[in-house]
PDB file of C-alpha atoms in Angstrom:
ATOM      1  CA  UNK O   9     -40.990 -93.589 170.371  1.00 70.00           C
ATOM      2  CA  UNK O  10     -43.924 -91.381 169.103  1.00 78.00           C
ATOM      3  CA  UNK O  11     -42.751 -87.181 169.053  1.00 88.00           C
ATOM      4  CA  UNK O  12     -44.906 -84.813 169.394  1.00 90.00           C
ATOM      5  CA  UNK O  13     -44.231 -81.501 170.928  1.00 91.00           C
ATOM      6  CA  UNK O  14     -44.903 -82.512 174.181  1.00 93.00           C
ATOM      7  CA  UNK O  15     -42.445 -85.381 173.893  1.00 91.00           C
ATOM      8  CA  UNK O  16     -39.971 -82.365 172.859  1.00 93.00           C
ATOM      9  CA  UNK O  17     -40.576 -80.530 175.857  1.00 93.00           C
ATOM     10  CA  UNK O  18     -40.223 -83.375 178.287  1.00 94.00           C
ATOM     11  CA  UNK O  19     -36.916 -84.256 176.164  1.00 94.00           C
ATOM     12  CA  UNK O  20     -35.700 -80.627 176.550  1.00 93.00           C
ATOM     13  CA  UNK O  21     -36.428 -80.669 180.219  1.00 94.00           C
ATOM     14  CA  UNK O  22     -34.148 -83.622 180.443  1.00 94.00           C
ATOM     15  CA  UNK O  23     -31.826 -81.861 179.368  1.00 92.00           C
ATOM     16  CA  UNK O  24     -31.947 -79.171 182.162  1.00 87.00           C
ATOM     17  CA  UNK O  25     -31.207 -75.648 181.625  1.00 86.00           C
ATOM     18  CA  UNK O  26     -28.064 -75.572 180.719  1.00 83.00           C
ATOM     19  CA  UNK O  27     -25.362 -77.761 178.873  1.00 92.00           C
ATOM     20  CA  UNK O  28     -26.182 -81.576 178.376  1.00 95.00           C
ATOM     21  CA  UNK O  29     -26.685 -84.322 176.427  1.00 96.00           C
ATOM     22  CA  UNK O  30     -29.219 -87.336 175.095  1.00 96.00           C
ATOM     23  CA  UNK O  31     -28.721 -90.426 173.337  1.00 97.00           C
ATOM     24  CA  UNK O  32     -32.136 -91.327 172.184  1.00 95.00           C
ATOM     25  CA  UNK O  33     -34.015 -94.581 171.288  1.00 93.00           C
ATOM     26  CA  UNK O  34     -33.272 -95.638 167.924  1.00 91.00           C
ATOM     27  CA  UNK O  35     -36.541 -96.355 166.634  1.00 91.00           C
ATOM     28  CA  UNK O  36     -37.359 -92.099 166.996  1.00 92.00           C
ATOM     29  CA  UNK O  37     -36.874 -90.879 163.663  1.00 93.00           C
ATOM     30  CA  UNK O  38     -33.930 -87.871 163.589  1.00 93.00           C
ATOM     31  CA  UNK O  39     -35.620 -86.267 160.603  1.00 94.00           C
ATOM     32  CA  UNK O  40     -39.200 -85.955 163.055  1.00 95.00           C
ATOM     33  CA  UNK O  41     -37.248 -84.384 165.804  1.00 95.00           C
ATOM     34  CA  UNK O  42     -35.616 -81.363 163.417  1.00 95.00           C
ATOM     35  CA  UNK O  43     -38.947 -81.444 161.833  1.00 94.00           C
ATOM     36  CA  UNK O  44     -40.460 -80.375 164.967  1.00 95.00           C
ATOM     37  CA  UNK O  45     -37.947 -78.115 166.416  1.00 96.00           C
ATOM     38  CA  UNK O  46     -37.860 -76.584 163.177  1.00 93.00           C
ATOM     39  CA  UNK O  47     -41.180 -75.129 163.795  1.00 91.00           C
ATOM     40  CA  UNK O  48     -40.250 -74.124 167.264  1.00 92.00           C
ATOM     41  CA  UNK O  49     -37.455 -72.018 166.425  1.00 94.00           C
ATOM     42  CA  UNK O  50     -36.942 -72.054 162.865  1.00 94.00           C
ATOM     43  CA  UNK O  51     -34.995 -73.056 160.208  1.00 93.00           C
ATOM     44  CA  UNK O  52     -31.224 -74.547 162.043  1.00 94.00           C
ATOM     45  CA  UNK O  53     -28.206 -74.155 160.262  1.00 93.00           C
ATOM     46  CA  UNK O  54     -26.245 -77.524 159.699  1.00 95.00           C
ATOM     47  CA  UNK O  55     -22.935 -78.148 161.855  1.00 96.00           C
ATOM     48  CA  UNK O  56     -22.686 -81.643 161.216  1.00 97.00           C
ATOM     49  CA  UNK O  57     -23.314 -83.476 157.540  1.00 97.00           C
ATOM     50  CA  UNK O  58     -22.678 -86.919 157.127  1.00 96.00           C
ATOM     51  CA  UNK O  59     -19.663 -86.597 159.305  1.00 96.00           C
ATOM     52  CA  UNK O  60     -18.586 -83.968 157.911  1.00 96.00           C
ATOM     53  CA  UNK O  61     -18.462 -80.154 160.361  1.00 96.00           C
ATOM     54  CA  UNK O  62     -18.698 -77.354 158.548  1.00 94.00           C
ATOM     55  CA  UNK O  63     -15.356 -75.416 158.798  1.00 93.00           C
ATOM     56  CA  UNK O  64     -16.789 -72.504 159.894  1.00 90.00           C
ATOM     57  CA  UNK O  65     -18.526 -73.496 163.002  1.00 90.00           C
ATOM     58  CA  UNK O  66     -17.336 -72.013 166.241  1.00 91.00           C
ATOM     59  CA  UNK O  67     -18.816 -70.544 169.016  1.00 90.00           C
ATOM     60  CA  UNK O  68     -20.814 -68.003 167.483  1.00 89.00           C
ATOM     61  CA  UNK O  69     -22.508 -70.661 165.638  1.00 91.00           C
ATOM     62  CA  UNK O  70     -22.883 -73.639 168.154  1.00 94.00           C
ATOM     63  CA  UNK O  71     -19.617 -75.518 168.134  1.00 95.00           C
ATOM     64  CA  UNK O  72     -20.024 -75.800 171.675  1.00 96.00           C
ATOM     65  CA  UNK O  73     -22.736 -78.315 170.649  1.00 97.00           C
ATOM     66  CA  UNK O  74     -20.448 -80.999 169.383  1.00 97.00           C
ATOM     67  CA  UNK O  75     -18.111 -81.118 172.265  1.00 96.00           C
ATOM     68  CA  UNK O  76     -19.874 -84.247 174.085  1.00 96.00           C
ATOM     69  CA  UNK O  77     -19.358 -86.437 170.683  1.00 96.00           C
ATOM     70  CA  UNK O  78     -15.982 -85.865 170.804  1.00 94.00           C
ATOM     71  CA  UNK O  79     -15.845 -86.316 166.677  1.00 94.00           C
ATOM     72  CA  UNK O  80     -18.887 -89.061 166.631  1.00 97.00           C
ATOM     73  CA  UNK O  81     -21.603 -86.863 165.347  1.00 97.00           C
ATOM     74  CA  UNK O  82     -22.707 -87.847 162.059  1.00 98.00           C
ATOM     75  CA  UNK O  83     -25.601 -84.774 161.277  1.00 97.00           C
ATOM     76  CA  UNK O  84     -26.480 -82.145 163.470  1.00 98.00           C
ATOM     77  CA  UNK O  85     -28.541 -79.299 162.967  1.00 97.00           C
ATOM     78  CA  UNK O  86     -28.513 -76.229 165.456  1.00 97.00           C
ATOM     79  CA  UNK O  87     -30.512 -73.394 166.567  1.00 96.00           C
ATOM     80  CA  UNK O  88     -30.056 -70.735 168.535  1.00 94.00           C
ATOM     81  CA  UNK O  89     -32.803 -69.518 171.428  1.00 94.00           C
ATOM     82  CA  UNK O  90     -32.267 -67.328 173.934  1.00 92.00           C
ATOM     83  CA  UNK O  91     -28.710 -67.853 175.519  1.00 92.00           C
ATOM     84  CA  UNK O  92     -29.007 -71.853 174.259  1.00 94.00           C
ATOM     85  CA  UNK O  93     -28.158 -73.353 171.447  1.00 96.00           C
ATOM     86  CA  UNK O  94     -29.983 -76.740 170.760  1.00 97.00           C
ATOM     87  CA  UNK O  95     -28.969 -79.069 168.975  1.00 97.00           C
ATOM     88  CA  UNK O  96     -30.335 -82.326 167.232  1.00 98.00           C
ATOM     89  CA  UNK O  97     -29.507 -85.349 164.984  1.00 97.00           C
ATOM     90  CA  UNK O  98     -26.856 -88.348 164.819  1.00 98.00           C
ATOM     91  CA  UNK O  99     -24.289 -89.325 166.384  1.00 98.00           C
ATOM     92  CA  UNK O 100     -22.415 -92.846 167.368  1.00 97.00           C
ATOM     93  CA  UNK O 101     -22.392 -93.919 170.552  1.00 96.00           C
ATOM     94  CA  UNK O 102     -19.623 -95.337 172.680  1.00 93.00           C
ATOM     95  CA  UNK O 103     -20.139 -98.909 171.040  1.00 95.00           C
ATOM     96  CA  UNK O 104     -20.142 -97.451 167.704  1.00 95.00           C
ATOM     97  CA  UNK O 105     -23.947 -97.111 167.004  1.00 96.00           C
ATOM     98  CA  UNK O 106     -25.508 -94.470 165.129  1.00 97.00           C
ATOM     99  CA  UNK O 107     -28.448 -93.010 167.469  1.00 97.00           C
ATOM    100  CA  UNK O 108     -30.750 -89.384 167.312  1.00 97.00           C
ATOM    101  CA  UNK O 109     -29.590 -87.174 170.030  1.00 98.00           C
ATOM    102  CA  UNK O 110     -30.854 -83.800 171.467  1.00 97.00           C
ATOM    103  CA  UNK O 111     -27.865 -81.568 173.091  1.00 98.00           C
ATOM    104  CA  UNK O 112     -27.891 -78.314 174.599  1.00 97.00           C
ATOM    105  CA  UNK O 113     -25.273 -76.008 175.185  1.00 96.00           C
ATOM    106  CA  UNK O 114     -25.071 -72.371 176.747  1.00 94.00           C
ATOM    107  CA  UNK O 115     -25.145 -69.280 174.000  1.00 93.00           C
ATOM    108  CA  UNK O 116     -23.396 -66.190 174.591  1.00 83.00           C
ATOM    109  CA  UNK O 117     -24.247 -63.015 171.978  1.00 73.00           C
ATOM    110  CA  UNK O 118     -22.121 -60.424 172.406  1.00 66.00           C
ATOM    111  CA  UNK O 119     -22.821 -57.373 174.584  1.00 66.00           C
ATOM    112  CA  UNK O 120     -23.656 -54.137 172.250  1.00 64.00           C
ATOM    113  CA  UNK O 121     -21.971 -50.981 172.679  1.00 58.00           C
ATOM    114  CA  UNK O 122     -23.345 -48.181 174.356  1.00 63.00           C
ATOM    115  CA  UNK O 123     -24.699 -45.716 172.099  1.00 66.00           C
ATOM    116  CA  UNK O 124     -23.083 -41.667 173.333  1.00 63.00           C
ATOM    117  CA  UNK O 125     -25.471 -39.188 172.598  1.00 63.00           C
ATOM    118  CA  UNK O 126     -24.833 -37.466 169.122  1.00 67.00           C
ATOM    119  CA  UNK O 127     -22.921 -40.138 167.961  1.00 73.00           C
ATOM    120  CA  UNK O 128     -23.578 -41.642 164.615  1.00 82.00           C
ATOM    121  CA  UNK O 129     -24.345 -44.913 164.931  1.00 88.00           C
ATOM    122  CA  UNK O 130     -24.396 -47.940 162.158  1.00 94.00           C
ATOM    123  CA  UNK O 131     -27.926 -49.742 163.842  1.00 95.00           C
ATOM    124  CA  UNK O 132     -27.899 -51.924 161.503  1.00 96.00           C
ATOM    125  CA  UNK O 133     -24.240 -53.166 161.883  1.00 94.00           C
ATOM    126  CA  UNK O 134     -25.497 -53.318 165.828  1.00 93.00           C
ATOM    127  CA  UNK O 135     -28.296 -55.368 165.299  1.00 95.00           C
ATOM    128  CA  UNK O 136     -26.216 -57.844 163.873  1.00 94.00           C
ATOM    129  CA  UNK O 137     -23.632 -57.485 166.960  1.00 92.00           C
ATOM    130  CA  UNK O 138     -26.886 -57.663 169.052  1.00 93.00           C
ATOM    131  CA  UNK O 139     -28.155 -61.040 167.894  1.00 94.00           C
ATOM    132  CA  UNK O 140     -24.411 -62.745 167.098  1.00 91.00           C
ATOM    133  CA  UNK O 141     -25.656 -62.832 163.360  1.00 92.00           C
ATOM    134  CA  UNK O 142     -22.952 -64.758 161.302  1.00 88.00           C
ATOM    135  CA  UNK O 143     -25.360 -66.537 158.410  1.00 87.00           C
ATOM    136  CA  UNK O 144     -24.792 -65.268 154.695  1.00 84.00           C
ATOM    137  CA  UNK O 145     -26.926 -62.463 153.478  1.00 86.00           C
ATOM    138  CA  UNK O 146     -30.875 -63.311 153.917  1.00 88.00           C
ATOM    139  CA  UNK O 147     -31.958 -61.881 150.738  1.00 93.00           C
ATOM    140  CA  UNK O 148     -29.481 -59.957 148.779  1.00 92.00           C
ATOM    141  CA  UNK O 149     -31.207 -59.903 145.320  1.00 93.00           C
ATOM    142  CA  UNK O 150     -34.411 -57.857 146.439  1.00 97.00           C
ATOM    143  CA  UNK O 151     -35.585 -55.806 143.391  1.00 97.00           C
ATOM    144  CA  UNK O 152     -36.063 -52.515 145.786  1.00 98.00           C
ATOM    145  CA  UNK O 153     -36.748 -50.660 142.565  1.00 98.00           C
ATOM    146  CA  UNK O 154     -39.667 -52.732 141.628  1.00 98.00           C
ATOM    147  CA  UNK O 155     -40.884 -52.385 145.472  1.00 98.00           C
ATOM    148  CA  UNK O 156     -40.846 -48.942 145.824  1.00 98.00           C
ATOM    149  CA  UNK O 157     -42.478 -48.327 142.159  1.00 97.00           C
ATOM    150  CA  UNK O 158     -45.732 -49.800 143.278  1.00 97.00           C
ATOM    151  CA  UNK O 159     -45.441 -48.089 146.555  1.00 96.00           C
ATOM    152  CA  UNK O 160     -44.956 -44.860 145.167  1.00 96.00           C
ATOM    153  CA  UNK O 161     -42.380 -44.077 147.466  1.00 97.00           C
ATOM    154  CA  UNK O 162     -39.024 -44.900 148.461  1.00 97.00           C
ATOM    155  CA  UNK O 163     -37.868 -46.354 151.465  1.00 98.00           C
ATOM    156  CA  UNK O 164     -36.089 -45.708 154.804  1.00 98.00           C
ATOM    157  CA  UNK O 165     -31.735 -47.796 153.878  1.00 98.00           C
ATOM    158  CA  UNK O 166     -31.970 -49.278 156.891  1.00 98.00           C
ATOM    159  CA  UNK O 167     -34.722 -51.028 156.488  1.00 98.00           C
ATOM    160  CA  UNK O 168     -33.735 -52.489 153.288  1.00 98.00           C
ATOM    161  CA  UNK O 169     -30.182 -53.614 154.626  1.00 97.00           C
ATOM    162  CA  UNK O 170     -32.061 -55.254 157.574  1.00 98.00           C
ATOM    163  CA  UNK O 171     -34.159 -57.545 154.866  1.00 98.00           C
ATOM    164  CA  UNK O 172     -31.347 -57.874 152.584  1.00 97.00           C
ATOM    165  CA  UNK O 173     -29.030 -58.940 155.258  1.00 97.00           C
ATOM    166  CA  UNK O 174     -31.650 -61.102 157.658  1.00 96.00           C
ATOM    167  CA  UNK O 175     -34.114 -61.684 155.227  1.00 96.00           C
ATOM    168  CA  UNK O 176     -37.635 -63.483 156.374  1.00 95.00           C
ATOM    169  CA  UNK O 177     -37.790 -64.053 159.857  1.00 96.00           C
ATOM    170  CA  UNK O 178     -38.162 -62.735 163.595  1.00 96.00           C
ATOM    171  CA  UNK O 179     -36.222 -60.870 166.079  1.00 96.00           C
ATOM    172  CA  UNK O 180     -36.700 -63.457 169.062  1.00 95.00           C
ATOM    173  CA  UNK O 181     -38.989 -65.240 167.381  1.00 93.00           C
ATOM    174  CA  UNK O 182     -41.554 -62.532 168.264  1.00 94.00           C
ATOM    175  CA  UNK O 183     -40.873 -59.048 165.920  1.00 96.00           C
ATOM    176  CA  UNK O 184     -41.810 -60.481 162.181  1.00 97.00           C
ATOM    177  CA  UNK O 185     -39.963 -58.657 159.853  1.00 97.00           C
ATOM    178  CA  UNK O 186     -41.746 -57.698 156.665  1.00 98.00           C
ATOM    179  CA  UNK O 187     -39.802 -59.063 153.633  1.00 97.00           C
ATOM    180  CA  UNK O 188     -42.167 -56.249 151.596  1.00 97.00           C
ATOM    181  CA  UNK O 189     -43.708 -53.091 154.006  1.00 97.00           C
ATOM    182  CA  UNK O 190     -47.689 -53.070 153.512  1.00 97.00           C
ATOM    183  CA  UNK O 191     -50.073 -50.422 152.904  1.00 97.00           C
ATOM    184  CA  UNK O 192     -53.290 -51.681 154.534  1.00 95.00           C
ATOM    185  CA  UNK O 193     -52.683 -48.446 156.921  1.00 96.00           C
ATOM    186  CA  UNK O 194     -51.842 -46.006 154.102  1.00 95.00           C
ATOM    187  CA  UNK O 195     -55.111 -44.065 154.397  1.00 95.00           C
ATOM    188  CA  UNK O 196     -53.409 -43.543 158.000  1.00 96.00           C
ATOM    189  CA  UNK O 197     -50.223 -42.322 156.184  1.00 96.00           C
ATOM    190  CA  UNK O 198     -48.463 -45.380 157.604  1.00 97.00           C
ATOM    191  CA  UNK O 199     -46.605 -48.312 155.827  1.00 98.00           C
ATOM    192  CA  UNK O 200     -46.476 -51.444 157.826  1.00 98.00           C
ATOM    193  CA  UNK O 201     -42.796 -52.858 158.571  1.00 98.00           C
ATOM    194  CA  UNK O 202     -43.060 -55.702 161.055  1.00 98.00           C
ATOM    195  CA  UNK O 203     -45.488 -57.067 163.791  1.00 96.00           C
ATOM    196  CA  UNK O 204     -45.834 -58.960 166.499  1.00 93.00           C
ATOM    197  CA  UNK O 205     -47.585 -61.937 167.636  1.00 82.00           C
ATOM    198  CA  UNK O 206     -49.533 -59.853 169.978  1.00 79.00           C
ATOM    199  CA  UNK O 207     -50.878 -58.036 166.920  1.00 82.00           C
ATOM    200  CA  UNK O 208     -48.970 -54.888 167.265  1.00 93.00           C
ATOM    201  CA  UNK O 209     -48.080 -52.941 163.740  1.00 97.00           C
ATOM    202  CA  UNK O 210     -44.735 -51.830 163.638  1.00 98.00           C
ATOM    203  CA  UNK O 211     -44.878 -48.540 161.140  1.00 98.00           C
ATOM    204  CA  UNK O 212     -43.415 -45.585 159.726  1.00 98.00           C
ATOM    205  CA  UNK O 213     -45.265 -42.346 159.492  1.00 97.00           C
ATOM    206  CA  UNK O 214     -44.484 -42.173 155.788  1.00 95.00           C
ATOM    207  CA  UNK O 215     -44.334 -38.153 155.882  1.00 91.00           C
ATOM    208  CA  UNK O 216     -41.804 -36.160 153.552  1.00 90.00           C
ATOM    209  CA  UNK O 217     -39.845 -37.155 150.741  1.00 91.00           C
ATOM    210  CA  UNK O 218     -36.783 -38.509 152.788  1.00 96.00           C
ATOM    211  CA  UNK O 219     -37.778 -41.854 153.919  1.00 98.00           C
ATOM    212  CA  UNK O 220     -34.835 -41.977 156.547  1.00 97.00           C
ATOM    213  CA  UNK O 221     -36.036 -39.205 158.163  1.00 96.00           C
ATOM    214  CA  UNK O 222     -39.733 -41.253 158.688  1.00 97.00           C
ATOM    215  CA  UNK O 223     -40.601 -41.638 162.364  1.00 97.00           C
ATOM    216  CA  UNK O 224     -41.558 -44.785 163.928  1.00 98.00           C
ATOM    217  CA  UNK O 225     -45.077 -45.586 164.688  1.00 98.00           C
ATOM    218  CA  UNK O 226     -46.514 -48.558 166.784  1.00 97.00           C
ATOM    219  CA  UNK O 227     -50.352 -49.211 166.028  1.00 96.00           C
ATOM    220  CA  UNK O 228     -51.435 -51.645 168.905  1.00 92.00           C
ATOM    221  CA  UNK O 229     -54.105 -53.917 168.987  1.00 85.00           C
ATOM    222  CA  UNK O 230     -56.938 -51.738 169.689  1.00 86.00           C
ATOM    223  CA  UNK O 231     -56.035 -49.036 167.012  1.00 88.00           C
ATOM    224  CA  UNK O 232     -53.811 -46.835 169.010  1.00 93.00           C
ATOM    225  CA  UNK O 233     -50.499 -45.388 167.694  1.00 96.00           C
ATOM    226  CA  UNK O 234     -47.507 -44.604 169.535  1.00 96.00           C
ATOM    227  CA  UNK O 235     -44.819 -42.272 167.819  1.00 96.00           C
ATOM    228  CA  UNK O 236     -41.017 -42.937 168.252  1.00 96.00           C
ATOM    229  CA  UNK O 237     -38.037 -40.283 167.255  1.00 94.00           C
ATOM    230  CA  UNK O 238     -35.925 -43.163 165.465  1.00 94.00           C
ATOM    231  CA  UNK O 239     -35.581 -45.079 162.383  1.00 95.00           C
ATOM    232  CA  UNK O 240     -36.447 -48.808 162.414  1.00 98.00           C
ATOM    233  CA  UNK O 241     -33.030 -50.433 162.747  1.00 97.00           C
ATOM    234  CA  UNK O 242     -32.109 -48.501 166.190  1.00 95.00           C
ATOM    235  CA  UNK O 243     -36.265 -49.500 167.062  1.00 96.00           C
ATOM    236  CA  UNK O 244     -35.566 -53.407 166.930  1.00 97.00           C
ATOM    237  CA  UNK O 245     -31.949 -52.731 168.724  1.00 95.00           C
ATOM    238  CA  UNK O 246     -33.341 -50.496 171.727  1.00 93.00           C
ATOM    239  CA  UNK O 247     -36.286 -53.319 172.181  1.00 94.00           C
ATOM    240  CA  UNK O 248     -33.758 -55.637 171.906  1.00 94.00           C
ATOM    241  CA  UNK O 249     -31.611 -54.281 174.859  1.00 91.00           C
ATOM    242  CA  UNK O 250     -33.377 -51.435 177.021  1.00 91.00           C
ATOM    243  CA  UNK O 251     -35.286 -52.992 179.672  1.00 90.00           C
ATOM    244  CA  UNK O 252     -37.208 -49.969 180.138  1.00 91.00           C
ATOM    245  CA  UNK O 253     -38.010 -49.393 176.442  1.00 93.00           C
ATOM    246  CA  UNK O 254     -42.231 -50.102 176.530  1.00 94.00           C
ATOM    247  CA  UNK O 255     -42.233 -52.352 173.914  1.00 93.00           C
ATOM    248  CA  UNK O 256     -38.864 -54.294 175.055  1.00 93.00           C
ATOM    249  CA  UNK O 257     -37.988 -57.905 174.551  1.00 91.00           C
ATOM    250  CA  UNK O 258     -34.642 -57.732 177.029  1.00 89.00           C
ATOM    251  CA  UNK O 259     -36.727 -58.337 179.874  1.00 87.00           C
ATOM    252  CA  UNK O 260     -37.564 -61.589 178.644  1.00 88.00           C
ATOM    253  CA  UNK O 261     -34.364 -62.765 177.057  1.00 87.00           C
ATOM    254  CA  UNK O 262     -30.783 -62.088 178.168  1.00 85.00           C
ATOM    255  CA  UNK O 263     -28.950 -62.999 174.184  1.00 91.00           C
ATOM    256  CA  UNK O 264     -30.447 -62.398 171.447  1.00 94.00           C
ATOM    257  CA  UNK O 265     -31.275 -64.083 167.928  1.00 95.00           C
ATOM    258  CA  UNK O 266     -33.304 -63.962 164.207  1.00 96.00           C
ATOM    259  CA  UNK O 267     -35.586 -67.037 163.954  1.00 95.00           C
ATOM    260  CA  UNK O 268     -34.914 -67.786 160.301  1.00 94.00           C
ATOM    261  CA  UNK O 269     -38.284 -69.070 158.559  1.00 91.00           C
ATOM    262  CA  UNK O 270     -37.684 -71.519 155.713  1.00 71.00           C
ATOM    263  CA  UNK O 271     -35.995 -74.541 154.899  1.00 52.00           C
ATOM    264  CA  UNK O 272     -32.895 -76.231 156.709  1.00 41.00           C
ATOM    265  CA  UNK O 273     -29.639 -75.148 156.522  1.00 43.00           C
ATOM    266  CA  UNK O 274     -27.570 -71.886 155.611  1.00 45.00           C
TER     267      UNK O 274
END
């Protein structure tokens, strides 16, 4: 069976919209399939290895996914998308036979709190709630000191705690969270944060020497800036959620994830 990802989509489809299930043809290579759904929603996190499930796993991180195998999966990876998790890899069959298989189930993130006005909120520790985030620290070691030095300037702690805790990735596979913020706008007094694959800059207008008091700035596509009262954190969670936010992503998705870029497993 050749893959490609049109084969992928047709297999997906298959599968319907919700929860299901597919025992493939042996001769498709596992390793293929997680090849290319890697690259469709980034790097999975492994529930399955070798027959053995990580202890872990529940239903914040896809355990819902192993429920048709009924303790015959052998390796699965899993992803989360949207309010689906997919799933893909081994498992044996009724007779006993190892085979790839594709399985979907339904993905529930849990609903973030309403924010009262005044209140001080932890955006960070929401964003996490917002997506269902339960992976290990993205990139804990950043040397922030080092960072800022050839900057010149320090930078906003929310920011840094959503690298150091996500690390390098997107917000729905969409907002592209800078690992490093660049300065190809700092003649514009802005440094560069995340984007979009519609070529928006996310920004902060790097005035004043508190860098959590730095304003949000969105430079679209044709060189026009928007300004926004917050800090970046509560940014991604109000796009995240607010339906009427102009740059929002909840209009589009109803749960919400970080597409992890990089290699298999965490």
């Amino acid at each position: 069976m050749e893959l490609t990802q049109a084969t992928v989509n047709d297999l997906l489809d298959r599968l319907g919209p919700g929860t299901g299930h597919l025992y493939l043809p042996g001769d498709l290579d596992p390793q293929a399939l997680t090849d290319l759904l890697d690259g469709r929603y980034g790097a999975p996190h492994t529930l399955v290895l070798d027959g053995f499930t990580d202890p872990t796993a529940d239903e914040s991180r896809g355990a819902a996914l192993l429920a048709p195998f009924e303790g015959r999966a052998v390796t699965i990876w899993a992803w989360a998308y949207g309010d689906r998790w997919i799933g893909a890899g081994t498992a044996r069959d009724a007779a006993g036979i190892v085979r790839p298989v594709l399985v979907a189930a339904r993905r529930e993130a849990p609903e973030p709190l309403a924010a009262a006005p005044g209140e001080d909120v932890d955006w960070v520790r929401r964003l996490i709630r917002i997506t269902g985030w339960t992976d290990p620290a993205g990139r804990p070691d950043m040397d922030w000191a080092k960072i800022e030095a050839s900057l010149g300037t320090g930078l906003p702690s929310d920011y840094k705690r959503m690298v150091e805790t996500f690390g390098e990735g997107a917000f729905d596979g969409f907002l592209d969270l800078n690992q490093e913020p660049w300065a190809d706008l700092r003649e514009d007094g802005l440094l560069i944060w995340a984007g979009t694959e519609h070529e928006d800059l996310y920004c902060w207008r790097a005035d004043g020497d508190d860098p959590d008091r730095w304003p949000v700035v969105v430079r679209n596509f044709d060189g026009k800036d928007r300004d926004f009262d917050c800090r970046a954190a509560e940014f991604v969670c109000r796009i995240l959620v607010d339906p009427h936010h102009p740059y929002t992503l909840a209009r589009y998705f109803d749960a919400h994830w970080f597409m992890t870029y990089g290699g298999n497993g965490s």
